[in-house]
Coordinates of C-alpha atoms and ligand atoms in Angstrom, one line a residue:
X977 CA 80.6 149.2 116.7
X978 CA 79.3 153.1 116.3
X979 CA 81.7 155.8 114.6
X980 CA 81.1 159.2 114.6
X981 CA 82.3 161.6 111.6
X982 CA 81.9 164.9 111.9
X983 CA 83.7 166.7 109.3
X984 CA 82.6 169.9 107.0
X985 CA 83.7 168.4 103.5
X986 CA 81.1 166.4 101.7
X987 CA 83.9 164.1 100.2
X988 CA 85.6 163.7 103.0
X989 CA 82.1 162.8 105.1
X990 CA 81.5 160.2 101.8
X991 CA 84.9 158.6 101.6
X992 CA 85.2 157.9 105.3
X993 CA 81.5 156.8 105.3
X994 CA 82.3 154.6 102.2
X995 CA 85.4 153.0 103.8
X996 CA 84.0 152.6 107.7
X997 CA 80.9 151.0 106.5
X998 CA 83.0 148.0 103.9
X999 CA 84.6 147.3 107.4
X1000 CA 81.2 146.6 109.0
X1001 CA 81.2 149.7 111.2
X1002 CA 78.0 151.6 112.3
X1003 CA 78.7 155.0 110.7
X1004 CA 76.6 158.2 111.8
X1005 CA 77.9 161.5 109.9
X1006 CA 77.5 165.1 110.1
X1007 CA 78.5 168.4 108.8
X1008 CA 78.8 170.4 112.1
X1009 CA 79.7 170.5 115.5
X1010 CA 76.6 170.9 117.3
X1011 CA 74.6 168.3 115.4
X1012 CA 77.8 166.3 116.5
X1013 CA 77.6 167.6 119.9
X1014 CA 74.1 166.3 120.4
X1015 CA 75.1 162.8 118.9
X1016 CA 77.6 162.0 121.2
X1017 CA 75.4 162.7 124.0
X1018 CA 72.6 160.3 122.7
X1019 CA 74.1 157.5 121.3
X1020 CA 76.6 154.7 122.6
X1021 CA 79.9 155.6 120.1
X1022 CA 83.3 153.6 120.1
X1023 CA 84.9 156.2 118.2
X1024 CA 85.0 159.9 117.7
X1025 CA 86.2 161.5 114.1
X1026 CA 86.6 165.1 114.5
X1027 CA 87.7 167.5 111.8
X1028 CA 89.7 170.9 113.2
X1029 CA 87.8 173.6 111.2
X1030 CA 83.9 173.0 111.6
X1031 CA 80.8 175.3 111.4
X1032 CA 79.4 176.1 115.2
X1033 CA 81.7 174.6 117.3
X1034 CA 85.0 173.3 116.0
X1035 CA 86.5 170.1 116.3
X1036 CA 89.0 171.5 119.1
X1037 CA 86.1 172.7 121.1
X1038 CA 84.1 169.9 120.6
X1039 CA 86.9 167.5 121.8
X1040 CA 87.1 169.6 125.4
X1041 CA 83.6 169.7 125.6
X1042 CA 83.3 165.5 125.2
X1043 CA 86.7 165.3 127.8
X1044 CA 84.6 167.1 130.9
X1045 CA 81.7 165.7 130.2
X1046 CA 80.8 162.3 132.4
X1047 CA 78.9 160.5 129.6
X1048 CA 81.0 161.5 126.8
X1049 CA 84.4 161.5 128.5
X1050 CA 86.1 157.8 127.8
X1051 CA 84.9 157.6 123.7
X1052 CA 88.0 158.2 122.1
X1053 CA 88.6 160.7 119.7
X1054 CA 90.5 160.7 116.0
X1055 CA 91.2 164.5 115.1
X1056 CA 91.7 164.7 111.8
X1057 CA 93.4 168.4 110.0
X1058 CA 94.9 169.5 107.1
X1059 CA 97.4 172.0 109.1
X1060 CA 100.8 171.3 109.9
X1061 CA 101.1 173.5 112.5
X1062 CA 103.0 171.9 115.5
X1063 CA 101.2 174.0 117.4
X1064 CA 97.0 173.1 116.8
X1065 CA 98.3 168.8 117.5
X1066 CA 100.1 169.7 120.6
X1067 CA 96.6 171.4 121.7
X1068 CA 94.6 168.9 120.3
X1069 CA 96.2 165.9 122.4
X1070 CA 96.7 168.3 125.4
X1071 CA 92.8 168.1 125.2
X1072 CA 92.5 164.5 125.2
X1073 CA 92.5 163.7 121.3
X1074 CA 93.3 159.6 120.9
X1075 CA 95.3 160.2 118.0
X1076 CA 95.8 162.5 114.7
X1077 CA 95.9 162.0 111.0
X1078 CA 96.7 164.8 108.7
X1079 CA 94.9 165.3 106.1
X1080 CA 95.7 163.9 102.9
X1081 CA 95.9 160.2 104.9
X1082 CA 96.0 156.5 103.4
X1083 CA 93.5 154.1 103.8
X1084 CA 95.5 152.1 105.6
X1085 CA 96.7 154.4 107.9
X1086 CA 93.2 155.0 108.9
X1087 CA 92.0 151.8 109.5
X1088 CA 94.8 150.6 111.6
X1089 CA 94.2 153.2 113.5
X1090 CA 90.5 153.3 114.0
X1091 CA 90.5 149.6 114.6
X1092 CA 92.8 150.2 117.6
X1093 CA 91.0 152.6 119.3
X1094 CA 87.7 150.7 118.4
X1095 CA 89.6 147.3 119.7
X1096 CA 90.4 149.7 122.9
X1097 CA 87.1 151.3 124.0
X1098 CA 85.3 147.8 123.8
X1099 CA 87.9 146.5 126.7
X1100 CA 87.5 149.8 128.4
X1101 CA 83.3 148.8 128.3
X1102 CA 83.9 144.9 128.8
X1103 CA 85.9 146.0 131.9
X1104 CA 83.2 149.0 133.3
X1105 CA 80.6 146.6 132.9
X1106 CA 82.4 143.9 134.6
X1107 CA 83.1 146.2 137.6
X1108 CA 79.6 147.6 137.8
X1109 CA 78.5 143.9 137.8
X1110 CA 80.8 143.3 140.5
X1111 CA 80.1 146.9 142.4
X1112 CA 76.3 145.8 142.1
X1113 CA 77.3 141.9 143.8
X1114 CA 79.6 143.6 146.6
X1115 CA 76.9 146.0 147.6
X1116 CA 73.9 142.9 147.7
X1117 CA 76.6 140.9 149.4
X1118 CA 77.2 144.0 152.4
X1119 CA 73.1 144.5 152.7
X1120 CA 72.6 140.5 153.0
X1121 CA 75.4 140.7 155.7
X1122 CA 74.2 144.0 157.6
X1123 CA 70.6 142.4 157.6
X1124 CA 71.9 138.8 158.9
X1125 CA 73.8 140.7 161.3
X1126 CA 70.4 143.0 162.5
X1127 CA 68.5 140.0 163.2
X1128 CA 71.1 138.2 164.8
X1129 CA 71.5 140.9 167.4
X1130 CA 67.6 141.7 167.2
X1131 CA 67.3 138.0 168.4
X1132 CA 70.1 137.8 171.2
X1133 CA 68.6 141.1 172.9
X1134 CA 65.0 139.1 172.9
X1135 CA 66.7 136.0 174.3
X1136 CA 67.2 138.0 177.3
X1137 CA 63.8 139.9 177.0
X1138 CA 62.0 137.2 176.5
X1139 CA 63.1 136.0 179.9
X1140 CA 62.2 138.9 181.6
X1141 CA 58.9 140.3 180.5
X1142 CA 58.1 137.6 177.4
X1143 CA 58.5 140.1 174.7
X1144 CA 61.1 141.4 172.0
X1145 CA 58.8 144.8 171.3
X1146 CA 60.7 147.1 173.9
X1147 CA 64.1 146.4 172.6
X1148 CA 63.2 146.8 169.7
X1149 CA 61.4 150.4 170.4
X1150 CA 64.3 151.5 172.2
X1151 CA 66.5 151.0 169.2
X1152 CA 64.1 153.3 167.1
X1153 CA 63.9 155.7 170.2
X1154 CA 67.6 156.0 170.3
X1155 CA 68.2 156.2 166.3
X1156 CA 65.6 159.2 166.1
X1157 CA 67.5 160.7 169.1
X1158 CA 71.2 160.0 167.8
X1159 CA 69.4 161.9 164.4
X1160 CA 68.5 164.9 166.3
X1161 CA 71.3 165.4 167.9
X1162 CA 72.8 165.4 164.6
X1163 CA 75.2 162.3 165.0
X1164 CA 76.3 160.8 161.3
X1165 CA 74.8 157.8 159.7
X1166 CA 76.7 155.0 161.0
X1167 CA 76.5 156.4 165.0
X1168 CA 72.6 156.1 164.0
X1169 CA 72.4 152.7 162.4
X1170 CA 75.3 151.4 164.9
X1171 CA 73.1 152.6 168.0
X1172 CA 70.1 151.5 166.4
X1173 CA 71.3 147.8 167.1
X1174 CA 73.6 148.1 169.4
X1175 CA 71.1 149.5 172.1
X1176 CA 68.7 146.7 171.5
X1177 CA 71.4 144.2 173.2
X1178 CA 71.7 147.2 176.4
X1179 CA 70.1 144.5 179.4
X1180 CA 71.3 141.2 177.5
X1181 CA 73.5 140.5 181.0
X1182 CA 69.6 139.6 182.6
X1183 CA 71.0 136.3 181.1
X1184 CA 72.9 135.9 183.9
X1185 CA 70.7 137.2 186.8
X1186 CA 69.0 134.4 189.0
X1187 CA 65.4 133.9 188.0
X1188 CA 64.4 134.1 191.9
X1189 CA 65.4 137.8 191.0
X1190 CA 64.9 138.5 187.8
X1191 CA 61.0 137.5 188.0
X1192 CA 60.6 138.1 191.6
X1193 CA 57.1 140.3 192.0
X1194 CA 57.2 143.6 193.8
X1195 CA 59.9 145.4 195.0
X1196 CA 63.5 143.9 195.6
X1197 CA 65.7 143.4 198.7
X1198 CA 68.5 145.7 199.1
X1199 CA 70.9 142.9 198.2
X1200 CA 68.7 141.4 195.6
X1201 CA 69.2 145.0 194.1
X1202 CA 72.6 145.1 194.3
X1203 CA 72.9 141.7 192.6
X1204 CA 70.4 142.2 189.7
X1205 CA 72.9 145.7 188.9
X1206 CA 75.6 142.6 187.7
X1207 CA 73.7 142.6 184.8
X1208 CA 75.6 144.9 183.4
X1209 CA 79.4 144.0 183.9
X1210 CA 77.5 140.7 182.6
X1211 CA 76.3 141.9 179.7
X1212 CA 79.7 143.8 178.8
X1213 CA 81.2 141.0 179.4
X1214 CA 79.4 138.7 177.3
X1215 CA 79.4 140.9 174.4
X1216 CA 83.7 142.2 174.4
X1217 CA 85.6 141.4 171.7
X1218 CA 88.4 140.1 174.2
X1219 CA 86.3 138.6 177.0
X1220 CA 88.8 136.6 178.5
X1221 CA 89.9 139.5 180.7
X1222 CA 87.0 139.9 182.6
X1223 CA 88.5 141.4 185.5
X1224 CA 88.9 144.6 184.3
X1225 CA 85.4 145.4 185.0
X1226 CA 86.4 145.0 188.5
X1227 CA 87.3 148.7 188.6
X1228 CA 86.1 152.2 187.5
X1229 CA 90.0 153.5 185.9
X1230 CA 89.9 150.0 184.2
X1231 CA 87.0 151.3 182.4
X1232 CA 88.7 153.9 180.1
X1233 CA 91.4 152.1 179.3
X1234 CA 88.8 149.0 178.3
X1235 CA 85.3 150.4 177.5
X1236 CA 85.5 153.2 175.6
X1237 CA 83.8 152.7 172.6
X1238 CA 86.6 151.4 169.9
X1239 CA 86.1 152.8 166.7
X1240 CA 88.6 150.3 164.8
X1241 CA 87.1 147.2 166.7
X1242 CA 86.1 144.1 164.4
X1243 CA 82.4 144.4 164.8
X1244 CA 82.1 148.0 166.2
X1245 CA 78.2 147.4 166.9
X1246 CA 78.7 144.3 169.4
X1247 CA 81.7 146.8 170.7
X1248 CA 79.4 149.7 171.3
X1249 CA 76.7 147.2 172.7
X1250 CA 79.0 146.4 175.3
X1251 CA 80.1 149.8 176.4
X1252 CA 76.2 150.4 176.5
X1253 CA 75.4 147.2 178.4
X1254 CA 77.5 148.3 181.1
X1255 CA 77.2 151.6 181.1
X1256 CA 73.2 152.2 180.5
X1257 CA 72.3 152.8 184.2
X1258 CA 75.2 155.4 184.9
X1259 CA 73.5 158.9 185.7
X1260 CA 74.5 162.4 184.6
X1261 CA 74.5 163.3 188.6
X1262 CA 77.2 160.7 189.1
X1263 CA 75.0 158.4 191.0
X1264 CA 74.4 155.6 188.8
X1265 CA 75.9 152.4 188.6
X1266 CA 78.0 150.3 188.3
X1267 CA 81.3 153.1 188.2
X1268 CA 78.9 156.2 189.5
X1269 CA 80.5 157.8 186.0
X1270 CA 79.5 161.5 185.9
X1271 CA 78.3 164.0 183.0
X1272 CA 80.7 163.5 179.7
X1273 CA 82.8 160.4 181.6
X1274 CA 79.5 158.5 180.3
X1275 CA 79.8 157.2 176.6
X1276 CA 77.1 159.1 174.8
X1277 CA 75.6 156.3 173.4
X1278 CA 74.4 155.4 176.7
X1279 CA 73.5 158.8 178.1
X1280 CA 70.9 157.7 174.7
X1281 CA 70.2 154.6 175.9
X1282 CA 69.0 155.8 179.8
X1283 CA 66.8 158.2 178.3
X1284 CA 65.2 155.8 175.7
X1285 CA 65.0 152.9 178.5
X1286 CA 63.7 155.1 181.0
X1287 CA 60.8 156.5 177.9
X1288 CA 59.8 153.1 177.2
X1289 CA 59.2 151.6 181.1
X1290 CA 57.2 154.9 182.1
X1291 CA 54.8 154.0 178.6
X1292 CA 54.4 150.5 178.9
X1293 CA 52.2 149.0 181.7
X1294 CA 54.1 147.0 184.3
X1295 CA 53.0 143.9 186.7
X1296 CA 52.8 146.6 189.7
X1297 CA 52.3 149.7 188.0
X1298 CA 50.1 150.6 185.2
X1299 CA 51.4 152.5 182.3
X1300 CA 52.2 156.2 182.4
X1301 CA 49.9 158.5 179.9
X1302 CA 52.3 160.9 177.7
X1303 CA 51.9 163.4 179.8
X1304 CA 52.8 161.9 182.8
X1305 CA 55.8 160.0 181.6
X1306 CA 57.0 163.9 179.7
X1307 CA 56.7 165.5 183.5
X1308 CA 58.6 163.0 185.4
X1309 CA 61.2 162.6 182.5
X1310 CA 61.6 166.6 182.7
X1311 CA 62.7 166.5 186.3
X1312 CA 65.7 164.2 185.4
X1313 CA 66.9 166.4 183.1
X1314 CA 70.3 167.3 184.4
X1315 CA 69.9 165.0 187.5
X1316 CA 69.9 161.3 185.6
X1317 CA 69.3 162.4 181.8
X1318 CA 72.0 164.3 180.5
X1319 CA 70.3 167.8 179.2
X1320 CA 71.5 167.6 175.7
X1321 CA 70.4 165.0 174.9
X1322 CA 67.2 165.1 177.3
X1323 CA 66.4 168.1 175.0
X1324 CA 66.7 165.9 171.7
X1325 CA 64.4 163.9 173.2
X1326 CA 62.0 166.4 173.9
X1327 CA 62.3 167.3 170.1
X1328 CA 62.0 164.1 168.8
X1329 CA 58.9 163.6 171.4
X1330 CA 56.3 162.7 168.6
X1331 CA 58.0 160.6 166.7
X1332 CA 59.5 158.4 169.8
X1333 CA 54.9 158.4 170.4
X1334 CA 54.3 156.9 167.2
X1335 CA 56.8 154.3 167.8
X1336 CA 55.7 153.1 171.4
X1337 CA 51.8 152.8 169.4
X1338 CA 52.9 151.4 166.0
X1339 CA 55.3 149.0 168.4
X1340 CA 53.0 148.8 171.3
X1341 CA 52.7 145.6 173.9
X1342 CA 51.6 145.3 177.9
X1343 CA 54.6 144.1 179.4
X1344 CA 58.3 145.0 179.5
X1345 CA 61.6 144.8 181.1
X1346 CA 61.8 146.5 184.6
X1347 CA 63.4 149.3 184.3
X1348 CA 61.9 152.5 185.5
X1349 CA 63.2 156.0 187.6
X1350 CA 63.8 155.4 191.2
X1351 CA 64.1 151.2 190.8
X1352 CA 66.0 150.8 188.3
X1353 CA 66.7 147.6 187.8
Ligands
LIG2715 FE1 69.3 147.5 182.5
LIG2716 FE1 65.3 148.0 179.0

């Protein structure tokens, strides 16, 4: 245990110094207040001694500087002062002063005192430790969870990918698309990280899509088309918190009162992957599916997702189409700006368009799911 005196009297600096140490304190003493200053900034104290009337900076001074600072702020301080005046211990303990002893004091008086406020500031640490300990265990505890629950969802959106095109690389890219595009549109940190995963579950309703369909070469029926577009009520379906009323996806009103994306829901990225899975193939025009929402009507984390979906197909090579150069895919994607892509954000992505490159090329792969402009599936 470390104890500051700072007082200006040689015999008071010895007798305190003589008594602290016989009680087995650490004692560090000094004459003024800015050699005491710089002390109690360097060294872990359990206890202050300030005298009132000091060279440099007095012992009131001191005492407020030591209250508003964030390293000094919890050592307790012990003002000691010859004055009687009412007046200077009212200020001192409106300045955060411990406790007072005027000067001429017992020896007993004193060390009751200072072992009290020793006894004190060691709880006070004990307990800071403890909760930094515990602040440190909470915070390991929320990363382990948030990563468990990534790959989780990373591995449900490739259980559907894998059925499709055999590999979990475009999901993955279109949850980096969509997080860099969220970012630019300035959207906060947890709209980023929550679209990040949530997009990567957007075509996990493929599940449920007949394989006759689903890996059917070349181009689909009219009713196979219309079929394959259930994998979106699927998908939301499969992914709501309260799934057991599935009918309400039967109708576009329903919707809004169902599918908005719920801020206060349990698991708010499986909510928002839900809203997305059924709502990633609605188009800005109003002639998307499965509603035929228009412009704002569409959560924005989808009007994300069709743009990053759409980025990905036109890159990646397909069994019947090879794949798009940049400057291909960057032309056709313009023209659906304001016709499928809403313009906002199709202007984010045009910002964002070197950074969504070096994703598809660190990320790269042949084949993907098959979704493209024009046959969107
Ligand atoms: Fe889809
Ligand atoms: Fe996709």
């Amino acid at each position: 245990m470390k104890i500051l005196i700072a007082d200006d009297s040689k015999s008071m600096r010895k007798m305190l110094f003589t008594l602290l140490e016989q009680e087995g304190y650490k004692v560090v003493v000094t004459e003024n207040g800015k050699q005491a200053w710089n002390i109690l900034q360097n060294e872990a104290l359990h206890l202050a001694i300030l005298d009132i009337v000091m060279p440099d900076i007095n012992g009131l001074e001191l005492l407020r500087k030591i209250r508003s600072s964030e390293s000094t702020a919890d050592i307790p301080v012990l003002i000691l002062t010859s004055s009687t005046k009412i007046d200077l211990k009212t200020q001192a303990l409106d300045l955060g002063a411990s406790d007072l002893l005027s000067k001429p004091f017992s020896r007993e008086d004193l060390l009751a005192r200072v072992r009290n406020m020793v006894r004190t500031k060691s709880y006070q640490d004990g307990i800071k430790i403890k909760n930094e300990f515990l602040e440190q265990k909470i915070k390991e505890r929320t990363q382990e969870l948030k990563d468990s629950q990534m790959d989780l969802i990373w591995r449900l959106g490739r259980v559907a990918e894998f059925r499709d095109s055999g590999t979990g690389n475009h999901i993955f890219r279109v949850g980096c698309y969509c997080q860099i595009i969220a970012k630019k549109l300035g959207m906060n940190r947890d709209f980023t990280d929550t679209i990040f995963l949530s997009s990567q579950l957007h075509d996990i309703g493929k599940i449920g899509i007949p394989d006759t369909i689903l890996l059917k070469q070349g181009p689909l029926s009219a009713e196979e088309r219309e079929l394959m577009k259930n994998h979106c009520s699927i998908g939301a379906e499969m992914l709501r918190q309260d799934y057991k009323t599935s009918s309400r996806f039967a109708a576009k009103s329903n919707f809004y009162s169902h599918n908005m994306v719920d801020k206060n829901a349990i698991n708010p990225t499986i909510d928002t992957a839900s809203t997305i899975a059924l709502t990633h193939h609605e188009r800005w025009d109003g002639n998307g599916y499965p509603f035929g929402l228009l412009k704002g009507e569409i959560p924005l984390e989808s009007r994300i997702v069709a743009i990053a979906d759409v980025y990905d197909a036109l890159r990646a090579a397909r069994p019947y189409k090879q794949a798009y150069s940049e400057k291909e895919t960057i032309s056709i994607m313009k023209k659906e700006s304001g016709n499928h892509f809403d313009p906002l954000v199709y202007c984010a992505f045009e910002n964002s368009y070197n950074e969504l490159n070096y994703i598809y090329d660190q990320f790269s792969d042949e084949l993907h799911c098959k979704t493209e402009i024009g046959a969107s599936r």
